[in-house]
CSV table of C-alpha atoms and ligand atoms in Angstrom, one decimal:
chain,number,residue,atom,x,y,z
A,7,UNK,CA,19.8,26.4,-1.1
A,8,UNK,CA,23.1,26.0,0.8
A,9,UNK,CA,26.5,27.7,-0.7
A,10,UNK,CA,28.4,25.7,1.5
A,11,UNK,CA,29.8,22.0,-0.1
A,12,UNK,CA,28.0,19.4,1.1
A,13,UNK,CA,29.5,17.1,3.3
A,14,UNK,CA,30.4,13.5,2.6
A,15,UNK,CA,29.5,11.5,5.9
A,16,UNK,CA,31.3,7.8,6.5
A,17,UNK,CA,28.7,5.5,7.3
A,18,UNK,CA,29.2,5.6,10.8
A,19,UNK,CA,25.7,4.4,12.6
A,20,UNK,CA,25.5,7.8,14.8
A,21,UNK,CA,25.7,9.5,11.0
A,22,UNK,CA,22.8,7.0,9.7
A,23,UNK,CA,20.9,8.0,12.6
A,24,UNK,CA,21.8,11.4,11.7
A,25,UNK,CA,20.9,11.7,7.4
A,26,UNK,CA,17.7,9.0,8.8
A,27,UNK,CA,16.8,12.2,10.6
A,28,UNK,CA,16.9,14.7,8.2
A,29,UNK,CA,14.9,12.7,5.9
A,30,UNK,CA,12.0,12.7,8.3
A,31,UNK,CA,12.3,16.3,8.3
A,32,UNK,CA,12.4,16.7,5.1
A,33,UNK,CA,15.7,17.6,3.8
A,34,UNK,CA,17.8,15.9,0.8
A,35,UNK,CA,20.4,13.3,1.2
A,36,UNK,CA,22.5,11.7,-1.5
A,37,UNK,CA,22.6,7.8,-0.9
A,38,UNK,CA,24.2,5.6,-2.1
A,39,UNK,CA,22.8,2.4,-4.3
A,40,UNK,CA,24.5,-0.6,-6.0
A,41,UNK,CA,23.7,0.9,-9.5
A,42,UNK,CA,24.1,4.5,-8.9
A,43,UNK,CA,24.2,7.6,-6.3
A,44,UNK,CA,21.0,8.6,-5.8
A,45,UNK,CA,19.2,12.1,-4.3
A,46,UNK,CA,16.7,11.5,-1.9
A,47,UNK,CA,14.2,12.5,0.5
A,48,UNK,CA,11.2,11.3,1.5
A,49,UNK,CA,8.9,10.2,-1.2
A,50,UNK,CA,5.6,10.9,1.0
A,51,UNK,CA,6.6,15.1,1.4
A,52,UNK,CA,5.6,16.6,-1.7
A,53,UNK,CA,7.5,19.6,-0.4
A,54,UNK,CA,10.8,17.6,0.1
A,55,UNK,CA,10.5,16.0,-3.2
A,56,UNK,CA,10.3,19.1,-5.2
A,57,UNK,CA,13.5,20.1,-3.5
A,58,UNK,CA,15.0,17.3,-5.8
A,59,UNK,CA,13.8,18.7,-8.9
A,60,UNK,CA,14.9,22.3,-8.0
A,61,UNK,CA,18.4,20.7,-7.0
A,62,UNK,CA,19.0,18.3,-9.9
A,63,UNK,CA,17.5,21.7,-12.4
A,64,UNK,CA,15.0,18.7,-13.4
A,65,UNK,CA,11.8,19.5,-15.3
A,66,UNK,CA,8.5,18.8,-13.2
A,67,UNK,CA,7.4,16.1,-16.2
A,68,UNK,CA,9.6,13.6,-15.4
A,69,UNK,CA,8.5,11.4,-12.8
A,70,UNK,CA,11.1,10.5,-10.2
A,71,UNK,CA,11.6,6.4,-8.7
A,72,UNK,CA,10.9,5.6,-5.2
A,73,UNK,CA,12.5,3.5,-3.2
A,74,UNK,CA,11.5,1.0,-0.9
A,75,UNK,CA,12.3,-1.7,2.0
A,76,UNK,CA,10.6,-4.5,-0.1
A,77,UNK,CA,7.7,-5.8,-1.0
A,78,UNK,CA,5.2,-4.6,2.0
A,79,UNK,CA,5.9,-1.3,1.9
A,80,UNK,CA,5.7,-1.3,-2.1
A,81,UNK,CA,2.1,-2.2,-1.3
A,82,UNK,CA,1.2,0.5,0.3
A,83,UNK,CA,2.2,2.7,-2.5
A,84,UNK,CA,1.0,1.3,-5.3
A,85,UNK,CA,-1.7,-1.8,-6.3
A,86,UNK,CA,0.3,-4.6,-6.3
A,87,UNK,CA,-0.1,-7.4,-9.2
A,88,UNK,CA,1.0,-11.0,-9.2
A,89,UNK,CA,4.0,-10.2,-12.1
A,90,UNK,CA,5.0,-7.8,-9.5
A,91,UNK,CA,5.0,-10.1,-6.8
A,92,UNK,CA,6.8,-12.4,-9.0
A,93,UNK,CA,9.2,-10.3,-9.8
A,94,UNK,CA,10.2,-8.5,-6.7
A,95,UNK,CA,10.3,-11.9,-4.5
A,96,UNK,CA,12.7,-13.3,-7.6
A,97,UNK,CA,15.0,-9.5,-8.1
A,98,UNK,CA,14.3,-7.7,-4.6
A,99,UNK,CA,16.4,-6.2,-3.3
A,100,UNK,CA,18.2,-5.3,-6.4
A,101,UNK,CA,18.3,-3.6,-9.6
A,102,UNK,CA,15.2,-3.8,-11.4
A,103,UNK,CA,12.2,-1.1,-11.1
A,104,UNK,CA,8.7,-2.1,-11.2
A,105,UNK,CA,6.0,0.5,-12.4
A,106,UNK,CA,2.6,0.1,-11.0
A,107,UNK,CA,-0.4,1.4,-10.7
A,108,UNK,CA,0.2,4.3,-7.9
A,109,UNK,CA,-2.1,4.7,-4.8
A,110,UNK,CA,-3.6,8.0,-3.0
A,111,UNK,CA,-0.8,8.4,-0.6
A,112,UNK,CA,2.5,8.9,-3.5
A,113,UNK,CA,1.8,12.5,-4.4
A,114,UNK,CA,1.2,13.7,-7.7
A,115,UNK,CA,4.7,15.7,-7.9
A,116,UNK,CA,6.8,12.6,-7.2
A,117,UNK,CA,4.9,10.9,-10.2
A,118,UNK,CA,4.8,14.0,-12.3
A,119,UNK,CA,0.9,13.6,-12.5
A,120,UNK,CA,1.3,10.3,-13.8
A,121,UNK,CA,-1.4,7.2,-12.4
A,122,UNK,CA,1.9,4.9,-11.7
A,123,UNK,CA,4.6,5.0,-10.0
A,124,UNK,CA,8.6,3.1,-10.3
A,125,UNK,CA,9.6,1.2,-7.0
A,126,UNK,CA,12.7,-0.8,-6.6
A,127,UNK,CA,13.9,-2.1,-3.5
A,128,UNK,CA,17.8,-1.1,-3.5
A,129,UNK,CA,20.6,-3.5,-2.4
A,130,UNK,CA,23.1,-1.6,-1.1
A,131,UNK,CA,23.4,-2.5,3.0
A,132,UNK,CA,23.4,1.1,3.9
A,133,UNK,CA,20.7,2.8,2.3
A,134,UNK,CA,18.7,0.1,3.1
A,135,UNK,CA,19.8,0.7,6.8
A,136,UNK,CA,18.7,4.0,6.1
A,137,UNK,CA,15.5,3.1,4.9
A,138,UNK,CA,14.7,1.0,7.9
A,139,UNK,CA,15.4,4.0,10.1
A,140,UNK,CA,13.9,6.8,7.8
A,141,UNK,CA,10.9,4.5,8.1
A,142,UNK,CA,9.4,5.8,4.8
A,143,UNK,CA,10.4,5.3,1.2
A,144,UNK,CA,12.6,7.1,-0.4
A,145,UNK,CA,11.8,9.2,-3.7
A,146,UNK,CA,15.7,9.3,-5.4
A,147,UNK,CA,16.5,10.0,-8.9
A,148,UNK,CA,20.2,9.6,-9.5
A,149,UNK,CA,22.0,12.3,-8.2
A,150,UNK,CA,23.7,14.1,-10.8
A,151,UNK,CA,22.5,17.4,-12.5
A,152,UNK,CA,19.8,16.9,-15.2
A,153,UNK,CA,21.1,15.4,-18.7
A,154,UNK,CA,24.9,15.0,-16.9
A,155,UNK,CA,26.7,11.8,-16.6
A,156,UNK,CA,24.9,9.5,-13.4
A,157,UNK,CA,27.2,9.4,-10.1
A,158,UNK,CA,29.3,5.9,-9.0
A,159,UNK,CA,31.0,7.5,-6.2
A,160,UNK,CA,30.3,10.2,-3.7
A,161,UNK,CA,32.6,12.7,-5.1
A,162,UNK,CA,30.9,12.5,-8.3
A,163,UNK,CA,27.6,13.6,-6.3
A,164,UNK,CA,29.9,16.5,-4.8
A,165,UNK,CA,31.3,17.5,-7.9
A,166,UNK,CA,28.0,17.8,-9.8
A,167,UNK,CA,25.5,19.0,-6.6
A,168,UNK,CA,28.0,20.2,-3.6
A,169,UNK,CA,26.6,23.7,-3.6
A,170,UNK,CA,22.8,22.7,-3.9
A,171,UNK,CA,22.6,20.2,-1.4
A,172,UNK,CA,24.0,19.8,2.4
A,173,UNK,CA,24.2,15.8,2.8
A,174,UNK,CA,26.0,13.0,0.9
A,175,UNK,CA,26.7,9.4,2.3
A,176,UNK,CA,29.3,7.6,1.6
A,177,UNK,CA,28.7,4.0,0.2
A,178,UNK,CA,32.1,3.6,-1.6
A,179,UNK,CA,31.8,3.1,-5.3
A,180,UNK,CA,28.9,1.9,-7.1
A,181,UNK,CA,28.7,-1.9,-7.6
A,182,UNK,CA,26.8,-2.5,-10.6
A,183,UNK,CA,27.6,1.1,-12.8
A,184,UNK,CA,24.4,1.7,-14.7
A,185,UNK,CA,20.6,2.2,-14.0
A,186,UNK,CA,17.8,-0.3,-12.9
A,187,UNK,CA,16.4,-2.1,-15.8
A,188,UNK,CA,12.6,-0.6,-15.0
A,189,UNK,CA,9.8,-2.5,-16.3
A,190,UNK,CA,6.2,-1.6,-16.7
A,191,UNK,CA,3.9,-3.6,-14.8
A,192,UNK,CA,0.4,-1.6,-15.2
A,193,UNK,CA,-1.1,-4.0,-17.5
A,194,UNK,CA,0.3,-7.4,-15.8
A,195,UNK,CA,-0.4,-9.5,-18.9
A,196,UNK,CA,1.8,-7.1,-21.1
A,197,UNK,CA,4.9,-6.3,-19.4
A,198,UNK,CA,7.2,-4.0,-21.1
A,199,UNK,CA,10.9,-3.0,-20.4
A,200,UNK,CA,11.1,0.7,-20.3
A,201,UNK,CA,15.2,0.9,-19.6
A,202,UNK,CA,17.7,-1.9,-19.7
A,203,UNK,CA,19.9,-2.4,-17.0
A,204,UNK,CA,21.7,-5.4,-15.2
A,205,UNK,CA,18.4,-7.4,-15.3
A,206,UNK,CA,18.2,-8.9,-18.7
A,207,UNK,CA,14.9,-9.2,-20.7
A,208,UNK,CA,15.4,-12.7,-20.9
A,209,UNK,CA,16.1,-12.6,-16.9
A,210,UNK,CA,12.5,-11.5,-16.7
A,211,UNK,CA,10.5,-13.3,-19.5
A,212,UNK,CA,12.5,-16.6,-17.5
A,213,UNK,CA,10.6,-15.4,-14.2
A,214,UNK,CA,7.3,-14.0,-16.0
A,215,UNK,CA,6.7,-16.9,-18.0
A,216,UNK,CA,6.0,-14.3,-21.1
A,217,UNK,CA,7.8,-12.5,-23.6
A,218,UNK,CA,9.1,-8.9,-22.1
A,219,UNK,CA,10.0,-6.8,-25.3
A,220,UNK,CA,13.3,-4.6,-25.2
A,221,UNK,CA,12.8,-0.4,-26.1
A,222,UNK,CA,14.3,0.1,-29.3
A,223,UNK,CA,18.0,0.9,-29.1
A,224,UNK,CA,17.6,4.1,-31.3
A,225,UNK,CA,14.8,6.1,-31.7
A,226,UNK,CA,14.0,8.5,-35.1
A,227,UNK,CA,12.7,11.1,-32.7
A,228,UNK,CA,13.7,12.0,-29.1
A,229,UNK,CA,11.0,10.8,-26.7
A,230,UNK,CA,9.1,14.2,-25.4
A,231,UNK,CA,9.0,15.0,-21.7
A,232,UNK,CA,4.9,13.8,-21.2
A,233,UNK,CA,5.7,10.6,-22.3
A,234,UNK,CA,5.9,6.6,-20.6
A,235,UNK,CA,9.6,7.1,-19.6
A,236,UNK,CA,11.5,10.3,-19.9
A,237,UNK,CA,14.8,8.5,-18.9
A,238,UNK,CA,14.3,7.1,-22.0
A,239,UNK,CA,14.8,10.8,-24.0
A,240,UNK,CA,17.0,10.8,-26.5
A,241,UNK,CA,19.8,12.8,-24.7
A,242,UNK,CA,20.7,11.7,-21.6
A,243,UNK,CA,23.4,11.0,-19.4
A,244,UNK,CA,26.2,13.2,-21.8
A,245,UNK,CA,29.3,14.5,-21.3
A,246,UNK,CA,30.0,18.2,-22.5
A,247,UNK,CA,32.7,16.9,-24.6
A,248,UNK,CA,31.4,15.6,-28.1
A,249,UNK,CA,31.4,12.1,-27.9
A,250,UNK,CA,30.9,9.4,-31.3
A,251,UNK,CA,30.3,6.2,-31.7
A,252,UNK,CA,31.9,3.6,-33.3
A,253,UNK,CA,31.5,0.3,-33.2
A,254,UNK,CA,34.8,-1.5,-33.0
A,255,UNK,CA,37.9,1.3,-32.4
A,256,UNK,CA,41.2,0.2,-34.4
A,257,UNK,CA,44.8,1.3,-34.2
A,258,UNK,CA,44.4,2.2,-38.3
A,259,UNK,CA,41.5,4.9,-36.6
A,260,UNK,CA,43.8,6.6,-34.4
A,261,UNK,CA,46.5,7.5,-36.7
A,262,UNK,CA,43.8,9.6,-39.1
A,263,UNK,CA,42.3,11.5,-35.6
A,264,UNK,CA,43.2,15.2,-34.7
A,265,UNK,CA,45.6,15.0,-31.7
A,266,UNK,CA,43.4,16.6,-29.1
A,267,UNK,CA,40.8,13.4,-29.7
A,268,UNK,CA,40.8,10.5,-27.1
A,269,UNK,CA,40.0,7.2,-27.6
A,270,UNK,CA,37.5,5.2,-25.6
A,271,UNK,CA,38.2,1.5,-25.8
A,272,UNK,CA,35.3,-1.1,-24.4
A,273,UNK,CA,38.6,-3.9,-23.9
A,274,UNK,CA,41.9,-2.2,-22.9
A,275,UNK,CA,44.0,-2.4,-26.2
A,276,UNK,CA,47.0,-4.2,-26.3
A,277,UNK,CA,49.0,-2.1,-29.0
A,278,UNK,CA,48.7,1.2,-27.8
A,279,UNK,CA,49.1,4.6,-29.6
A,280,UNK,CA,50.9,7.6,-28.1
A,281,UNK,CA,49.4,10.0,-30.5
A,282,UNK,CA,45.5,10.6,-28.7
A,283,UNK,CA,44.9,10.1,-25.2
A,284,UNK,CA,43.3,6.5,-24.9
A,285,UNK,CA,40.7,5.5,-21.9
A,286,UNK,CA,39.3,1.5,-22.0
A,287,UNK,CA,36.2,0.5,-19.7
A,288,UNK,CA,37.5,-2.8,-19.0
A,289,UNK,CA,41.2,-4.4,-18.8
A,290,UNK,CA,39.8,-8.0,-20.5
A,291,UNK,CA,36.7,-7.4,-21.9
A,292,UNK,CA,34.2,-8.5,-18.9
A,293,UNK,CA,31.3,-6.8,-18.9
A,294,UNK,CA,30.2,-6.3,-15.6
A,295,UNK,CA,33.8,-4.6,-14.7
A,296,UNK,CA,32.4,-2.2,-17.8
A,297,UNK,CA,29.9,-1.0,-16.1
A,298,UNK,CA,30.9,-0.4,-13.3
A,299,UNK,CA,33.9,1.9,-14.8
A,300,UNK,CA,31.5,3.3,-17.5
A,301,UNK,CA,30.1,6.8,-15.8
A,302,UNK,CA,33.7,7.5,-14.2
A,303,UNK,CA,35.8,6.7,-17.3
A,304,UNK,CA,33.1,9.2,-19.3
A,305,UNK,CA,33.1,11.4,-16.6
A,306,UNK,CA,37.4,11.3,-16.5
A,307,UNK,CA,37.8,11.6,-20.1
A,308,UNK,CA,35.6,14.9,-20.2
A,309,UNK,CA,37.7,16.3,-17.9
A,310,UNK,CA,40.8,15.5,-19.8
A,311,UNK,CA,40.1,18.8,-22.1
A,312,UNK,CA,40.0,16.9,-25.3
A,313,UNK,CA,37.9,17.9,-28.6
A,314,UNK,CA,36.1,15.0,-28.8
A,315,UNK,CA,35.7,11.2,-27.5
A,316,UNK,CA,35.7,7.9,-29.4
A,317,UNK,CA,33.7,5.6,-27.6
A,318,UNK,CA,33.5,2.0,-28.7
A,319,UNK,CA,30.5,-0.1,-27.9
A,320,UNK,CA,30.2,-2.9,-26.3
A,321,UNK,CA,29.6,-6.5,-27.8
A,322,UNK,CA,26.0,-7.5,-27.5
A,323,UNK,CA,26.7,-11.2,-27.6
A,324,UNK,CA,25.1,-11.7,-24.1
A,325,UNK,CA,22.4,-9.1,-23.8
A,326,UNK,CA,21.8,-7.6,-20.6
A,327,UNK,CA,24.5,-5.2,-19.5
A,328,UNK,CA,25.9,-4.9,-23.1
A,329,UNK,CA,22.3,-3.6,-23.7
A,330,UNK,CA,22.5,-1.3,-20.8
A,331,UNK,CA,26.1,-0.3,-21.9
A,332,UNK,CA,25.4,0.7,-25.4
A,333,UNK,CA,21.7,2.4,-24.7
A,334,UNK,CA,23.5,5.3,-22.5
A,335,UNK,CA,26.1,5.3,-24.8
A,336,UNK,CA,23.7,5.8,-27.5
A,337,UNK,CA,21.9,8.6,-25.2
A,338,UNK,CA,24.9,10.1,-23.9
A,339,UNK,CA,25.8,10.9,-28.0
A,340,UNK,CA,22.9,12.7,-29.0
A,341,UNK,CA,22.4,16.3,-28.6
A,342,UNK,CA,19.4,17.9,-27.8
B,16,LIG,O1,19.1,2.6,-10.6
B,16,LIG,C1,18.3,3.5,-10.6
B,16,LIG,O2,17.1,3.3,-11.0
B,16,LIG,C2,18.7,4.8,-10.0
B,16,LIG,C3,19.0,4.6,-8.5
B,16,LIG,C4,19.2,5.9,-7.7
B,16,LIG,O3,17.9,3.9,-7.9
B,16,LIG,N1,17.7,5.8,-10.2
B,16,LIG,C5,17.5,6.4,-11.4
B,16,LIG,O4,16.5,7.4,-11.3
B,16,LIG,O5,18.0,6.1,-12.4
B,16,LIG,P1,16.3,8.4,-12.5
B,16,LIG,O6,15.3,9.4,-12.0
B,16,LIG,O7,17.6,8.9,-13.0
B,16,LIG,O8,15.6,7.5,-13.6
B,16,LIG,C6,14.3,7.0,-13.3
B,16,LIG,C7,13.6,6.8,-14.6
B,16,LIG,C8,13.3,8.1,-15.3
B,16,LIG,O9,13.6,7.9,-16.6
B,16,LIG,C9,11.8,8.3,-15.1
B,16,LIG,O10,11.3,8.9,-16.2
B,16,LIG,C10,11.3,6.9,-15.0
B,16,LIG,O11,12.3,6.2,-14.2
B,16,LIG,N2,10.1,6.8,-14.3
B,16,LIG,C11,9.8,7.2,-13.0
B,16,LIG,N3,8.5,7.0,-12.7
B,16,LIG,C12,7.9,6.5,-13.8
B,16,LIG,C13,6.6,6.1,-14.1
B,16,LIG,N4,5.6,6.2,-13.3
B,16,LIG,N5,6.4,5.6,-15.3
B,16,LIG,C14,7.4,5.4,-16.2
B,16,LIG,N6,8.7,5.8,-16.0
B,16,LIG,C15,9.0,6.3,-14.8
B,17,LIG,MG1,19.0,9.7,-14.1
């Protein structure tokens, strides 16, 4: 594993041509996406795929998301079902992952044995340049060390994997903030959302024609590595600072906190209080600016040295991202 720091490479064509061609020989490469960084390599090299586990320090169970040019080359991956179709043609390229039925050619490690396999067809312009170039899919879990916060800019990726992997391209900051909503397509006639992201259950059940039922935002017991979707275990996504939850943050709350607390508004606040150090995901409450801001204003506040954060959730009145908001919230609380 290199000792160097990786570099970050502009997106200069000579330097897509470049990362296209370590792909194909199998080294890793940090791309970017419009939800999050992403590590990659290619998804048909068993052997450069384990090199994401070994990088990211991520147990062999969990099952990592491949990424594709679209629809064809989906379906030479995995057995393609009409929901599928559906659903790609309505949400490709964007942020939704489909899992399928997984043929032959995906090996076992990249699906951690399982009989499916996650595709999504990213948006971003360049890894989709790089795609085309690479001229195989992509397997990419998001590139941050296993458990940590996800990356939403390349010096996130460096700060969390610079000594453990060479290459990182640059794709400016992350669009949409938080994770593909992935669904699970196996059985077309019961579709199930696995993790909520920017694509709303009721965004899919509009395109499916069918109820698509939401995980539970809490669960009793943390899922167990082994099971449908080890994103979904119970801690996930945390900061080493420790972090509560509280529904709706109040000036009254701040005056009773130790001083080394910090605050963690969803809305910035318009009285503000000089006695704990005070973040805020959004200046007026607009949830997609939210998300986007979410990973780096976690990731800033546990670098501010405090003894804990507040975090405030976010107001479910519109599904969707709120969802996606307070579910890593809600993982990003518990401890293991
Ligand atoms: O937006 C995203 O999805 C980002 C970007 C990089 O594309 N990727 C991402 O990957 O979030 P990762 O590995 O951090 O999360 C993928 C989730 C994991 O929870 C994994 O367990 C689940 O997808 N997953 C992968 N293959 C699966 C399968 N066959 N069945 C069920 N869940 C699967
Ligand atoms: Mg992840």
């Amino acid at each position: 594993m290199p000792k160097t720091q990786a570099s970050i490479h502009s997106p200069t064509p000579a330097n897509l041509r470049r990362l296209a061609a370590a792909l194909r020989r199998g080294e890793l490469v940090a791309i970017p996406t419009e939800t999050v960084y992403g590590l990659a390599a290619n998804a048909l090299d068993a052997k450069a795929c384990r090199k994401i586990f070994r990088a990211k320090r991520r147990p062999g169970s969990d099952p990592l998301i491949v990424h594709v040019t679209g629809l064809a080359q989906a379906a030479g991956l995995a057995h393609v079902n009409p929901a599928a179709i559906r659903l790609a043609r309505h949400f490709w390229p964007g942020p939704l992952t489909l899992v399928l039925p997984k043929k032959p050619v995906v090996p076992d490690l990249v699906t951690a044995g399982r009989s499916s396999v996650a595709l999504r067809a990213p948006a971003h312009p360049l890894t989709r340049r790089l795609l085309r170039l690479a001229g195989v899919p992509l397997a990419a879990p998001s590139a941050n060390p296993f458990a940590y916060i996800s990356p939403t800019t390349a010096e996130h990726v460096r700060q969390g994997l610079g000594t453990r992997i060479r290459h990182i391209l640059d794709g400016g900051p992350c669009p949409v903030g938080v994770e593909s909503t992935i669904i699970d397509l196996r059985n077309p006639t019961r579709p199930r959302m696995l993790r909520p992201g920017a694509v709303s259950a009721a965004e899919l059940a509009r395109v499916l024609g069918c109820r698509v039922p939401v995980p539970r935002g809490r669960r009793k017991r943390p899922a167990k590595a082994g099971q449908i979707a080890p994103g979904l275990m119970k801690q996930h996504y945390s900061p080493k600072t420790p972090l509560r939850l509280i529904p709706t943050l109040s000036r009254a709350m701040a005056a009773k906190l130790p001083c080394d607390a910090a605050l963690i508004y969803f809305r910035r606040p318009i009285a503000r209080t000089a006695r704990v150090s005070e973040y805020w995901l959004s200046e007026r409450g607009a949830l997609r600016e939210a998300a986007r801001n979410l990973y780096a204003v976690l990731r800033r506040a546990d670098r501010g040295g405090h003894g804990c954060l507040l975090v405030e959730l976010a107001p479910v009145r519109a599904g969707g991202l709120a969802t996606a908001i307070n579910d890593r919230l809600r993982r990003a609380v518990s401890r293991l």
